Coordinates of C-alpha atoms and ligand atoms in Angstrom, one line a residue:
X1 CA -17.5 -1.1 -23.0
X2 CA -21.1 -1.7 -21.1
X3 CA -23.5 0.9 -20.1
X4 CA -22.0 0.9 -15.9
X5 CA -18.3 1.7 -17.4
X6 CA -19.3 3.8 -19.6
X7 CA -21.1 5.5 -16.9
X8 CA -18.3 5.6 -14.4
X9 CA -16.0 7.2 -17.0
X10 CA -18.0 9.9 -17.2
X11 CA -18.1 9.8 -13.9
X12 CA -14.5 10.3 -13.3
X13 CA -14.2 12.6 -16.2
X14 CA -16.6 14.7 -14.4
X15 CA -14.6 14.9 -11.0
X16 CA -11.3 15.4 -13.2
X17 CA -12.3 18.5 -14.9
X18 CA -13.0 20.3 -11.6
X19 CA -10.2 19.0 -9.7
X20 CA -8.0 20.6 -7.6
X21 CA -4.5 19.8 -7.7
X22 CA -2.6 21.1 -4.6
X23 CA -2.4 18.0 -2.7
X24 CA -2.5 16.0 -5.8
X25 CA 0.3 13.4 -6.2
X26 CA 3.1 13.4 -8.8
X27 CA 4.5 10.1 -8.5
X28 CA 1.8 8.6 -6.6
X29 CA -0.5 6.3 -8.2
X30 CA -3.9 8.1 -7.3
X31 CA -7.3 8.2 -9.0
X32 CA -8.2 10.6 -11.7
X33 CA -11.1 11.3 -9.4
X34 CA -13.1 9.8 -6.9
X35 CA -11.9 7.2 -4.5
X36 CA -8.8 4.8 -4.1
X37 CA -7.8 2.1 -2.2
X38 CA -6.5 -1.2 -2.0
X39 CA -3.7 -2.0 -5.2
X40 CA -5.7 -5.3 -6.7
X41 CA -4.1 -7.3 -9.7
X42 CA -0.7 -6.5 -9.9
X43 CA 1.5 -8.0 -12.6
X44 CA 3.3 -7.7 -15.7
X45 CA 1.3 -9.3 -18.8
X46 CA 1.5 -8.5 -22.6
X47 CA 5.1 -6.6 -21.7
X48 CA 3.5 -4.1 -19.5
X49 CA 3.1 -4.0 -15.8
X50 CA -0.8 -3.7 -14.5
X51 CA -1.6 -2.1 -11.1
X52 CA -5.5 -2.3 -10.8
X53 CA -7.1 -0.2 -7.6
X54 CA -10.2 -0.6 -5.6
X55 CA -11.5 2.6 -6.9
X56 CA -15.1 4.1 -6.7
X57 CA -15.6 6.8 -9.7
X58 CA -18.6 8.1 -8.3
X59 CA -17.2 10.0 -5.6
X60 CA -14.3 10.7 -3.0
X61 CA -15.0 8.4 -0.7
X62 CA -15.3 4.6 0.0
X63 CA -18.7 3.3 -1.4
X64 CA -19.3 1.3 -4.7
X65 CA -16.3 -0.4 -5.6
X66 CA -15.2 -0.8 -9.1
X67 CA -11.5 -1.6 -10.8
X68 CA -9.2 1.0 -11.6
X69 CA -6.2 0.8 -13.5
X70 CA -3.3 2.4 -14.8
X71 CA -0.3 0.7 -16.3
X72 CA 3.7 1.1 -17.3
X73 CA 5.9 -0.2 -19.7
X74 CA 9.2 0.5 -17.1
X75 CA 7.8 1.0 -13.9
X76 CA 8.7 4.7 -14.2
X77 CA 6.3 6.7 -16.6
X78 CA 2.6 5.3 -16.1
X79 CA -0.6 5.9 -18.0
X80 CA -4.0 6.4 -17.2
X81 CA -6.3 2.6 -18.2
X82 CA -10.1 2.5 -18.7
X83 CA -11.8 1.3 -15.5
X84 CA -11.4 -2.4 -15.9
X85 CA -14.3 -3.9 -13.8
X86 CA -17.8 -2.1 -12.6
X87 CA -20.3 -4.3 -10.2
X88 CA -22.4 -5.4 -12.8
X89 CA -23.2 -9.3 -11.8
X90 CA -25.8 -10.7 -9.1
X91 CA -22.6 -11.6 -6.9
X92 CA -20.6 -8.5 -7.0
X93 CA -23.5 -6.0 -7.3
X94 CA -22.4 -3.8 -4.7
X95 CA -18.8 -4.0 -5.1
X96 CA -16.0 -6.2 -7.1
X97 CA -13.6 -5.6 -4.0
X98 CA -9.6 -6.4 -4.0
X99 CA -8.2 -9.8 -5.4
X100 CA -5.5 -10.2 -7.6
X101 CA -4.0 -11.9 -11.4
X102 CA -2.0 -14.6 -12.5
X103 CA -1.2 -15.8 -16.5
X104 CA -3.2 -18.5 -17.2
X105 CA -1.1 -21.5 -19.3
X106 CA -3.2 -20.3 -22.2
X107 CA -1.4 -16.6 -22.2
X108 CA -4.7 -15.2 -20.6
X109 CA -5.0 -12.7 -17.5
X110 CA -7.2 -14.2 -15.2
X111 CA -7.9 -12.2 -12.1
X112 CA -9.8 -13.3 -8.6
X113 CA -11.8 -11.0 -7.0
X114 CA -14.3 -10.8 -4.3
X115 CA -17.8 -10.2 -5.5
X116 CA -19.6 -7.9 -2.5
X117 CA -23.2 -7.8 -1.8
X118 CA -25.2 -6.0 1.0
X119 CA -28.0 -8.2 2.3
X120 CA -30.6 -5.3 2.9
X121 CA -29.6 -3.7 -0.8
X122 CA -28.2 -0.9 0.7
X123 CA -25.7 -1.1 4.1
X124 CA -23.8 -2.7 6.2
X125 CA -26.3 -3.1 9.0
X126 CA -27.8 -6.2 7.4
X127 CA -25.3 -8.1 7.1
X128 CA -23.0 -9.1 4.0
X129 CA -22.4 -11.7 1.4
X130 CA -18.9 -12.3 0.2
X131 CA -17.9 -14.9 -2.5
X132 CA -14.6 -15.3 -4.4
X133 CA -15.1 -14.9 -8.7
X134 CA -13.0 -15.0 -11.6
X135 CA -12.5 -12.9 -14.5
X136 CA -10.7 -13.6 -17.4
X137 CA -8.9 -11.0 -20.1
X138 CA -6.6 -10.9 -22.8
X139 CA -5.9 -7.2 -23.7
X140 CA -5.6 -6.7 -19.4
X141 CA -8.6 -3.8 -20.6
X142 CA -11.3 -5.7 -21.3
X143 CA -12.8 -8.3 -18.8
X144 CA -14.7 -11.4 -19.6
X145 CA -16.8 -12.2 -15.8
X146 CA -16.9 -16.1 -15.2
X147 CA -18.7 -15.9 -12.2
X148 CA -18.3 -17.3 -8.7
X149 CA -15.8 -20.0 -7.9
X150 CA -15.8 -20.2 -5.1
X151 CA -18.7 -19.6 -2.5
X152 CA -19.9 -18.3 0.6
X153 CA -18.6 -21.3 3.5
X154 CA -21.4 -22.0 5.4
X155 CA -21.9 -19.9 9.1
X156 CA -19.2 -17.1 7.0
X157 CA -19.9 -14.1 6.2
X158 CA -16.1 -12.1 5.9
X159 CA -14.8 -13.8 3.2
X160 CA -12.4 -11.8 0.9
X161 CA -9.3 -10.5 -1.1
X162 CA -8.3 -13.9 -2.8
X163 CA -4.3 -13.8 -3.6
X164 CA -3.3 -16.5 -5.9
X165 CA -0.4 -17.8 -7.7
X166 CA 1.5 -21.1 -9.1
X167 CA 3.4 -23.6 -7.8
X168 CA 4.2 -26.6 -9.8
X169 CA 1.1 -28.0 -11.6
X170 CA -1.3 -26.9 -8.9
X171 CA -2.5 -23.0 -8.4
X172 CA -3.1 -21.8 -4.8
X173 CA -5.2 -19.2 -3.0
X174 CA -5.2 -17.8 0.2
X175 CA -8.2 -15.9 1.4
X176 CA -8.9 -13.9 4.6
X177 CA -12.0 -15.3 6.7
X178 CA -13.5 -14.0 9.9
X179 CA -13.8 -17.3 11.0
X180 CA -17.3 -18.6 13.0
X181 CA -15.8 -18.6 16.2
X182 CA -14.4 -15.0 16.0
X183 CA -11.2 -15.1 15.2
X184 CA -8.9 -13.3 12.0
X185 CA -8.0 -16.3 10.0
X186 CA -6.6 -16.9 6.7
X187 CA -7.7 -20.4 4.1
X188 CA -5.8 -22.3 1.9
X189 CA -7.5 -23.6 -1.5
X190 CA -5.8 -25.2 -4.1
X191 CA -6.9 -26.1 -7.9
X192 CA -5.6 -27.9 -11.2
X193 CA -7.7 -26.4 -13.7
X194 CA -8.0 -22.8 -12.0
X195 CA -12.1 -23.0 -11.7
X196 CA -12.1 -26.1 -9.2
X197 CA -11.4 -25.0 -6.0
X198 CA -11.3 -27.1 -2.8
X199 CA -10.0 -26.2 1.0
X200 CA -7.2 -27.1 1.9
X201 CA -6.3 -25.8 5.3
X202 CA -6.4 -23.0 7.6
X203 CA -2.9 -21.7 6.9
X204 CA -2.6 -19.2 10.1
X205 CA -5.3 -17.9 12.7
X206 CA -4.2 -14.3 14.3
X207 CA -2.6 -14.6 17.5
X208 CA -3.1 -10.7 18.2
X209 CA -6.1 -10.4 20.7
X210 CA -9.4 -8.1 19.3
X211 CA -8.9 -9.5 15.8
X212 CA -12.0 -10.8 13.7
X213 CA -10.8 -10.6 10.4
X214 CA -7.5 -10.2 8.5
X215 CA -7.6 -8.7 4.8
X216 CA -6.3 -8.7 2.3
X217 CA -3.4 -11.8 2.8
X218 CA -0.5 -12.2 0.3
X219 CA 1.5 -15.7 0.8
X220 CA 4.7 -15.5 -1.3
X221 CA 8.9 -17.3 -0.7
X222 CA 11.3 -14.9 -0.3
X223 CA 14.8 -16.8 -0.3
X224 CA 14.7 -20.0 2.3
X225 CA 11.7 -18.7 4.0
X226 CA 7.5 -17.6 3.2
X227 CA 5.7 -14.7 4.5
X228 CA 2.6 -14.1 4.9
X229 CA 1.5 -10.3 5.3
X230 CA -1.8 -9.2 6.1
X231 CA -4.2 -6.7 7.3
X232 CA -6.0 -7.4 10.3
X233 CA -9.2 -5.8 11.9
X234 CA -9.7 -5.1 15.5
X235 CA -6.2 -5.2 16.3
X236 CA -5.1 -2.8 19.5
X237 CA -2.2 -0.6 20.0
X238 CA 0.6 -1.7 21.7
X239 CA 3.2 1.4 22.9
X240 CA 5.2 2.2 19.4
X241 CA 3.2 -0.6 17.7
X242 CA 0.0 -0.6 15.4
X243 CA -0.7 2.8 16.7
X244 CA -3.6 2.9 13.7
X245 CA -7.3 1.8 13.1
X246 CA -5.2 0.3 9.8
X247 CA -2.2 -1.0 10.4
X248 CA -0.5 -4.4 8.1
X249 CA 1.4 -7.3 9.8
X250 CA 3.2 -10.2 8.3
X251 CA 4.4 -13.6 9.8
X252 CA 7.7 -15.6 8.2
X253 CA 8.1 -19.3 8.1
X254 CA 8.5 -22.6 6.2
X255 CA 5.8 -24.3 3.9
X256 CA 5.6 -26.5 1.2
X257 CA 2.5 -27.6 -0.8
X258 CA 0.5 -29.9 1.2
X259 CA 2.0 -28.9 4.4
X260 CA 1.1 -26.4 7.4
X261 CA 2.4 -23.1 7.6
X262 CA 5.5 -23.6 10.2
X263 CA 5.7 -20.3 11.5
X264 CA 9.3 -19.1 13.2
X265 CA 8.6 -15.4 13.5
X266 CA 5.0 -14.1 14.1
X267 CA 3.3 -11.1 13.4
X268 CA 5.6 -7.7 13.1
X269 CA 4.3 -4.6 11.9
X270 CA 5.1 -3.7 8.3
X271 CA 5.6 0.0 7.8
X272 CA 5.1 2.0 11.3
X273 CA 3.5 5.4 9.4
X274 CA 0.3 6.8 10.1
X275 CA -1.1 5.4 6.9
X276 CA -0.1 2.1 5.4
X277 CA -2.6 -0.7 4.4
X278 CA -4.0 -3.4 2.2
X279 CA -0.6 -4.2 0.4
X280 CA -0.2 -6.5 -2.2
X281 CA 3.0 -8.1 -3.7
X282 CA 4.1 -9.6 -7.4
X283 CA 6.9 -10.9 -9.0
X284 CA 8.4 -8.7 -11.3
X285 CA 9.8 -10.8 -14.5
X286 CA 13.5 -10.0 -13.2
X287 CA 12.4 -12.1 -10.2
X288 CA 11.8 -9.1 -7.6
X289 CA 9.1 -9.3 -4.9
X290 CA 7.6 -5.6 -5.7
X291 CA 5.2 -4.8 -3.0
X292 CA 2.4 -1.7 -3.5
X293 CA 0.5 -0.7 -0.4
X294 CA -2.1 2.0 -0.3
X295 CA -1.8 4.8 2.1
X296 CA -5.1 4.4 3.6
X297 CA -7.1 7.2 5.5
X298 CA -10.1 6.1 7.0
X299 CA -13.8 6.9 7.5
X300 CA -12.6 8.0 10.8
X301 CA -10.1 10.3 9.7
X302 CA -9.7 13.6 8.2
X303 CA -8.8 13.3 5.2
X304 CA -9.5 16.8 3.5
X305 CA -8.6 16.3 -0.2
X306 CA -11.7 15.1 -0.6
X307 CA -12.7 18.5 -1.3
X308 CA -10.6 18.6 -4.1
X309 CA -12.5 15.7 -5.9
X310 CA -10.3 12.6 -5.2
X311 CA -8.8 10.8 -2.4
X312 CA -6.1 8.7 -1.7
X313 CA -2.9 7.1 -3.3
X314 CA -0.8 4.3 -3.3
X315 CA 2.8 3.9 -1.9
X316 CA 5.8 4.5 -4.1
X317 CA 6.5 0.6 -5.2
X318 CA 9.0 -0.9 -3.2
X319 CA 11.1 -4.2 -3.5
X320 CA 11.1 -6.5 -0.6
X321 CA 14.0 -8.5 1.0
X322 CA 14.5 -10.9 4.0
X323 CA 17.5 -10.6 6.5
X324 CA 18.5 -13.4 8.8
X325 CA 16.3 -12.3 11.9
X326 CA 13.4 -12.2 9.5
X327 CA 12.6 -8.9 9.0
X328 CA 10.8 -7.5 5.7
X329 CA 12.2 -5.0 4.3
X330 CA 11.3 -2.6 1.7
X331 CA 13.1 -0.4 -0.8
X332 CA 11.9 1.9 -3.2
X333 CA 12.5 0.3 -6.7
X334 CA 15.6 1.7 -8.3
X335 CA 13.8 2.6 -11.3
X336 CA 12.7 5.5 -9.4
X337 CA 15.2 6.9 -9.6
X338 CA 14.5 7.4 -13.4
X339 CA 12.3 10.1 -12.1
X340 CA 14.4 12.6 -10.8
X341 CA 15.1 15.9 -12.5
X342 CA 17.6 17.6 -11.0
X343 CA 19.8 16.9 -7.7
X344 CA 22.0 19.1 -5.7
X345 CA 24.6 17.4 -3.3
X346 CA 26.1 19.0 -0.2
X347 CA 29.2 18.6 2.0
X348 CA 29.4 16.8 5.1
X349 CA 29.0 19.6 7.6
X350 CA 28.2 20.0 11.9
X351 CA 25.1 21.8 13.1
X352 CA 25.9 23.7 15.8
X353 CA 23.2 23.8 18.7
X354 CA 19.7 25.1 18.0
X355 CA 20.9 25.6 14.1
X356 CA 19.2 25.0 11.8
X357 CA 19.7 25.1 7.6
X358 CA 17.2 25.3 4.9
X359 CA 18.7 23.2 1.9
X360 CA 15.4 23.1 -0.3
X361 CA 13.0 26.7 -0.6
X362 CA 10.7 25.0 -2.9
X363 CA 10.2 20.7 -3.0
X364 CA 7.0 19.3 -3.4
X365 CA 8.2 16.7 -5.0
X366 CA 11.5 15.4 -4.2
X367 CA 13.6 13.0 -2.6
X368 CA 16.2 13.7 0.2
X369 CA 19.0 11.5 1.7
X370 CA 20.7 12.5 4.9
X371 CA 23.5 10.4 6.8
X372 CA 24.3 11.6 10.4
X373 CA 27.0 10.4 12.2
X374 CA 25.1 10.3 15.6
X375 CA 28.8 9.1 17.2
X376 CA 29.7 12.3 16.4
X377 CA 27.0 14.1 17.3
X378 CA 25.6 15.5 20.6
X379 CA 22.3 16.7 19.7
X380 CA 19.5 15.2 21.3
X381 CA 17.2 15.6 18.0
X382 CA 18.2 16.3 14.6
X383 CA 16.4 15.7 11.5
X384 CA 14.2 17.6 8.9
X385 CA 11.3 19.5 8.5
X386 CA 9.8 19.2 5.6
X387 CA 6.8 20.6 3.6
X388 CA 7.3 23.7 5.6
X389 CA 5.3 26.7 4.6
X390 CA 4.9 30.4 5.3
X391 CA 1.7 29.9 7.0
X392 CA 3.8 27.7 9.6
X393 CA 2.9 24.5 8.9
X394 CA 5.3 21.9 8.7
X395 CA 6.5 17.9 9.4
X396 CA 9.3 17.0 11.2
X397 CA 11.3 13.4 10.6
X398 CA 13.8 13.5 13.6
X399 CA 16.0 10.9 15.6
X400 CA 15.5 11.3 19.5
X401 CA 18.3 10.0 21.1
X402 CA 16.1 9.4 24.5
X403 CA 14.4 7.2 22.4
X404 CA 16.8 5.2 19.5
X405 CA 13.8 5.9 17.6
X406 CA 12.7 8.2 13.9
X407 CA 9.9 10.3 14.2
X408 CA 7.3 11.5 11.7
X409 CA 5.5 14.3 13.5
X410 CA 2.6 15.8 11.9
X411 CA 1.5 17.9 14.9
X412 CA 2.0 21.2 12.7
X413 CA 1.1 19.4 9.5
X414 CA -1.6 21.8 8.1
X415 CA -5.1 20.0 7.6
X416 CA -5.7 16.6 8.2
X417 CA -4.7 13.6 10.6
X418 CA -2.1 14.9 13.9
X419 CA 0.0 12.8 15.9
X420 CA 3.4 11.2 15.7
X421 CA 5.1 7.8 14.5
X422 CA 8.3 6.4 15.1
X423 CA 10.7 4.1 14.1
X424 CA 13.4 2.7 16.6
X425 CA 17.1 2.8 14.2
X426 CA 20.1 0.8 15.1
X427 CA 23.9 1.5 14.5
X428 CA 25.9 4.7 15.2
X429 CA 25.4 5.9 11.5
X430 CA 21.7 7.1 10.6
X431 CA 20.7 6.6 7.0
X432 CA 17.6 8.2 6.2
X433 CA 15.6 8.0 2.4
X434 CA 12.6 10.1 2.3
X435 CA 10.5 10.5 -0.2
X436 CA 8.6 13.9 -0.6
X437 CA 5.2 14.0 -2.5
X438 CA 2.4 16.8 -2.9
X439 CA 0.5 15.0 0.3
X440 CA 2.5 12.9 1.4
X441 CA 6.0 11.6 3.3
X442 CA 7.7 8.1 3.0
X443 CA 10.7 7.2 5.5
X444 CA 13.1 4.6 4.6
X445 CA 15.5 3.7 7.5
X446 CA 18.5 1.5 7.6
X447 CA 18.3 0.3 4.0
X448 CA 14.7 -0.6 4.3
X449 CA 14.4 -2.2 8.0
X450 CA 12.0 0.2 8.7
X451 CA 9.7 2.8 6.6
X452 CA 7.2 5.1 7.7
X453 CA 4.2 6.1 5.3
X454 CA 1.7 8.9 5.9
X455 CA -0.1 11.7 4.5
X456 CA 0.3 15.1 4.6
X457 CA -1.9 18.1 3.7
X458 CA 0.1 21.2 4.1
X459 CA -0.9 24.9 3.2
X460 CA -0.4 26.8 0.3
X461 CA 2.9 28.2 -1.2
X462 CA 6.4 27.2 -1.5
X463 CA 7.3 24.1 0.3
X464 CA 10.6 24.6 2.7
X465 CA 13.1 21.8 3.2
X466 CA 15.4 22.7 6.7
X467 CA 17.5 20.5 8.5
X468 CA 18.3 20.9 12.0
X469 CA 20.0 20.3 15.3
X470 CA 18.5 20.4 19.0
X471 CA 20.2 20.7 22.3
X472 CA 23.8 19.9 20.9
X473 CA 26.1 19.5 17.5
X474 CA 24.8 17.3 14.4
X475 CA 27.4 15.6 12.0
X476 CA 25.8 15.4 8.8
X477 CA 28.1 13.7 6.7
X478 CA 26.1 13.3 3.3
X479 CA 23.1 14.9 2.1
X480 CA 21.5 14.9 -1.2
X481 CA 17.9 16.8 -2.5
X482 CA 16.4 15.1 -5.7
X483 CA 13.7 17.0 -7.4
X484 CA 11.2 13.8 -8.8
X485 CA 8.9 14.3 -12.1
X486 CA 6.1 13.4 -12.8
X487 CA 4.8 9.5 -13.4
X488 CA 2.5 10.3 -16.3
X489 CA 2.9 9.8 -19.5
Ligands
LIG501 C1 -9.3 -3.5 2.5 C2 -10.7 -3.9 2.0 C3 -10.8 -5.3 1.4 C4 -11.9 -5.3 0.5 C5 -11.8 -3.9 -0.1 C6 -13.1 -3.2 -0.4 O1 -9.1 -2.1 2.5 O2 -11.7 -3.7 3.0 O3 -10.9 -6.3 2.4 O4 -11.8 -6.2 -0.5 O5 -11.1 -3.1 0.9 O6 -12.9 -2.0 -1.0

């Protein structure tokens, strides 16, 4: 291990040992201390799966971006790795940001990353210089750096997040560039040797006005069709859409190698919570499409565990799917369900008006699935509240009949971001998955059509579960509360 890991272990070690764990996730992938974000280098290699993070061990907040990792033999118990990668190069000396791995013909893991430098040394203000590099491993702990392959196009200066994989006996790339006139676009390169690489196309330019750049882009089939997912910058909100500074979009269509992207449905938004960004996908050795996103906060927001001497987490792992009016969905994986510990099932029952039921007194870290019979019911809200304490705080996940739509409402949340999200739900039965954590709430709707991501910083104590009924009768005809473990080994 070099001096600058060495360092930022001790680093993290340092942050760890003062910790404080009441927001801290149990079956979120977070960092031992310091920062999180963007899930980098996800795959299965050696008979393990890897998840690498854009992680800076320094301190809880964005700033000198290293590799994190952590890894699983089943997807469901995970252990802590060494930091895999510190900014040690002339080319990624102030950051080796997101990118991702692929299993070299050879049996090596070679991973793609952006090396990140700031022009006046020190901030953003001068300007920045991004370049695409390669490194190369064979125990996914220790990383050989090979240096830039690909560099800096001339008149470009965002240039980042390389995503590659295989296709016959050529390897692609996709990259995200904010291209000179402006504009969010995302590059095509291809290579037969995996250190060659020349441009091949633009593959798609954002159609969404405002937008200069679009991170982080992963290019992957999914049946008959491809999709292209992204992160753009600049984007605006647009009523019940990309109602955050961060919000991910993706774009289906046809394309075969050599070809342009033919796009038939472009730009929905992937995951409507309050914080979902910077996914990346893989294909799991069973032939899933597993997708990891992180739940991003931002510079902008609140974001108070950083007290506590770490901040942020990634999304439970989720499998994707494709329906016939090309929409992505996203499941958690059903080994997930490895992690529960105990479950208690009740009857279907009716709400009356204004009633309301507590079914949990204590989850912090759970799982609940609710079915409503909204046919049947007359209420014009019913839902949860979860993460309710005695200090009054609390988060509601309700269906407004006004509005066909789910919402997550933090406006009683406790500390942190406020505001509301919402989901529009189809079909006289309401399915609803949601998965509890110490900070945060996922929402999985209609078998995945829709989820809803964001964190949560409630108060202290015990955790309340209630479900309720507003304005009229709720016909809950399954419900289900599934305590989760831990994901550490
Ligand atoms: C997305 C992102 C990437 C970049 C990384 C740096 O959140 O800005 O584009 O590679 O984070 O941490």
């Amino acid at each position: 291990m070099n001096e600058d890991l060495r360092r930022a272990e001790a680093s993290v070690e340092k942050l760890a040992a003062t910790r404080n764990d009441r927001w801290y996730p149990r079956f979120h992938i977070a960092p031992v201390g310091g920062w999180l974000n963007d899930p980098n280098g996800l795959c299965h290699y050696n008979g393990r799966y890897h998840v690498y993070f854009q992680h800076d061990p320094y301190r809880p907040t964005w700033g000198l971006m290293h590799w994190g990792h952590v890894s699983s033999a089943d997807l469901i118990q995970w252990r802590r790795e060494p930091i895999a990668m510190a900014p040690d190069l002339a080319g990624d000396r102030h950051g080796v940001f997101s990118g991702s791995a692929v299993v070299s013909e050879a049996g090596e893991l070679v991973v793609y990353y952006t090396g990140h430098v700031w022009l006046n040394g020190v901030d953003r203000a001068g300007g920045v210089r991004q370049c695409q590099m390669m490194a190369v491993s064979t125990d996914a702990n220790h990383f050989e750096k090979r240096g830039v392959v690909i560099d800096t196009p001339e008149g470009i200066a965002q240039f980042r997040d390389p995503k590659v994989w295989r296709q016959g006996d050529s390897w692609y790339l996709v990259v995200g560039v904010g291209a000179r006139d402006g504009s969010g676009e995302i590059w095509l390169y291809v290579s037969d040797d995996m250190v060659d690489w020349r441009f091949d196309r633009v593959l798609y330019r954002s159609t969404l006005p405002g937008v200069f750049m679009l991170e982080c882009p992963d290019f992957f089939p999914l049946g008959d069709r491809w999709v292209l997912v992204f992160s753009p910058m600049g984007a605006h909100p647009d009523g019940f859409e990309r109602r955050n500074v961060h919000n991910v979009g993706y774009v289906v269509g046809h394309w075969r190698p050599g070809g342009d992207f033919e796009v038939v449905a472009d730009h929905a938004e992937l995951d409507k919570g309050g914080n979902f960004y910077a996914p990346q996908t893989f294909l799991a050795p069973d032939g899933r499409r597993l997708l990891l996103g992180w739940m991003a906060g931002g510079p902008d927001q609140p974001m108070p565990s950083q007290q506590d001497g770490w901040c942020s987490q990634l999304t439970v792992m989720r499998e994707l799917g494709l329906t016939a009016d090309h929409t992505l969905t996203m499941w958690p994986i059903a080994e997930l369900d490895g992690l529960r510990i105990g479950t208690d099932t009740v009857d279907a029952f009716v709400l009356d008006a204004e009633e309301s039921r507590v079914i949990a007194d204590d989850l912090t870290s759970g799982e609940i699935g609710i079915e409503i019979d909204l046919a049947a019911s007359t209420a014009e809200r019913v839902g949860l509240i979860v993460h309710a304490t005695t200090g009054g705080d609390e988060t509601m996940i309700a269906y407004d009949v006004q509005t066909g739509r789910v919402v997550t409402d933090r406006h009683r949340s406790g500390a942190g971001q406020r505001g509301y999200r919402s989901a529009a739900v189809v079909g006289g039965t309401l399915r609803m998955r949601i998965l509890l954590d110490a900070s945060s709430v996922e929402v999985f709707l209609d078998g995945g059509r829709e989820a809803m991501s964001s964190v949560v910083f409630p108060g202290d104590g015990e955790r309340r579960v209630e479900v309720f009924s507003e304005a009229g009768t709720a016909a809950i005809t399954a419900l289900a509360v599934h305590r989760i473990g831990t994901i550490y080994e």
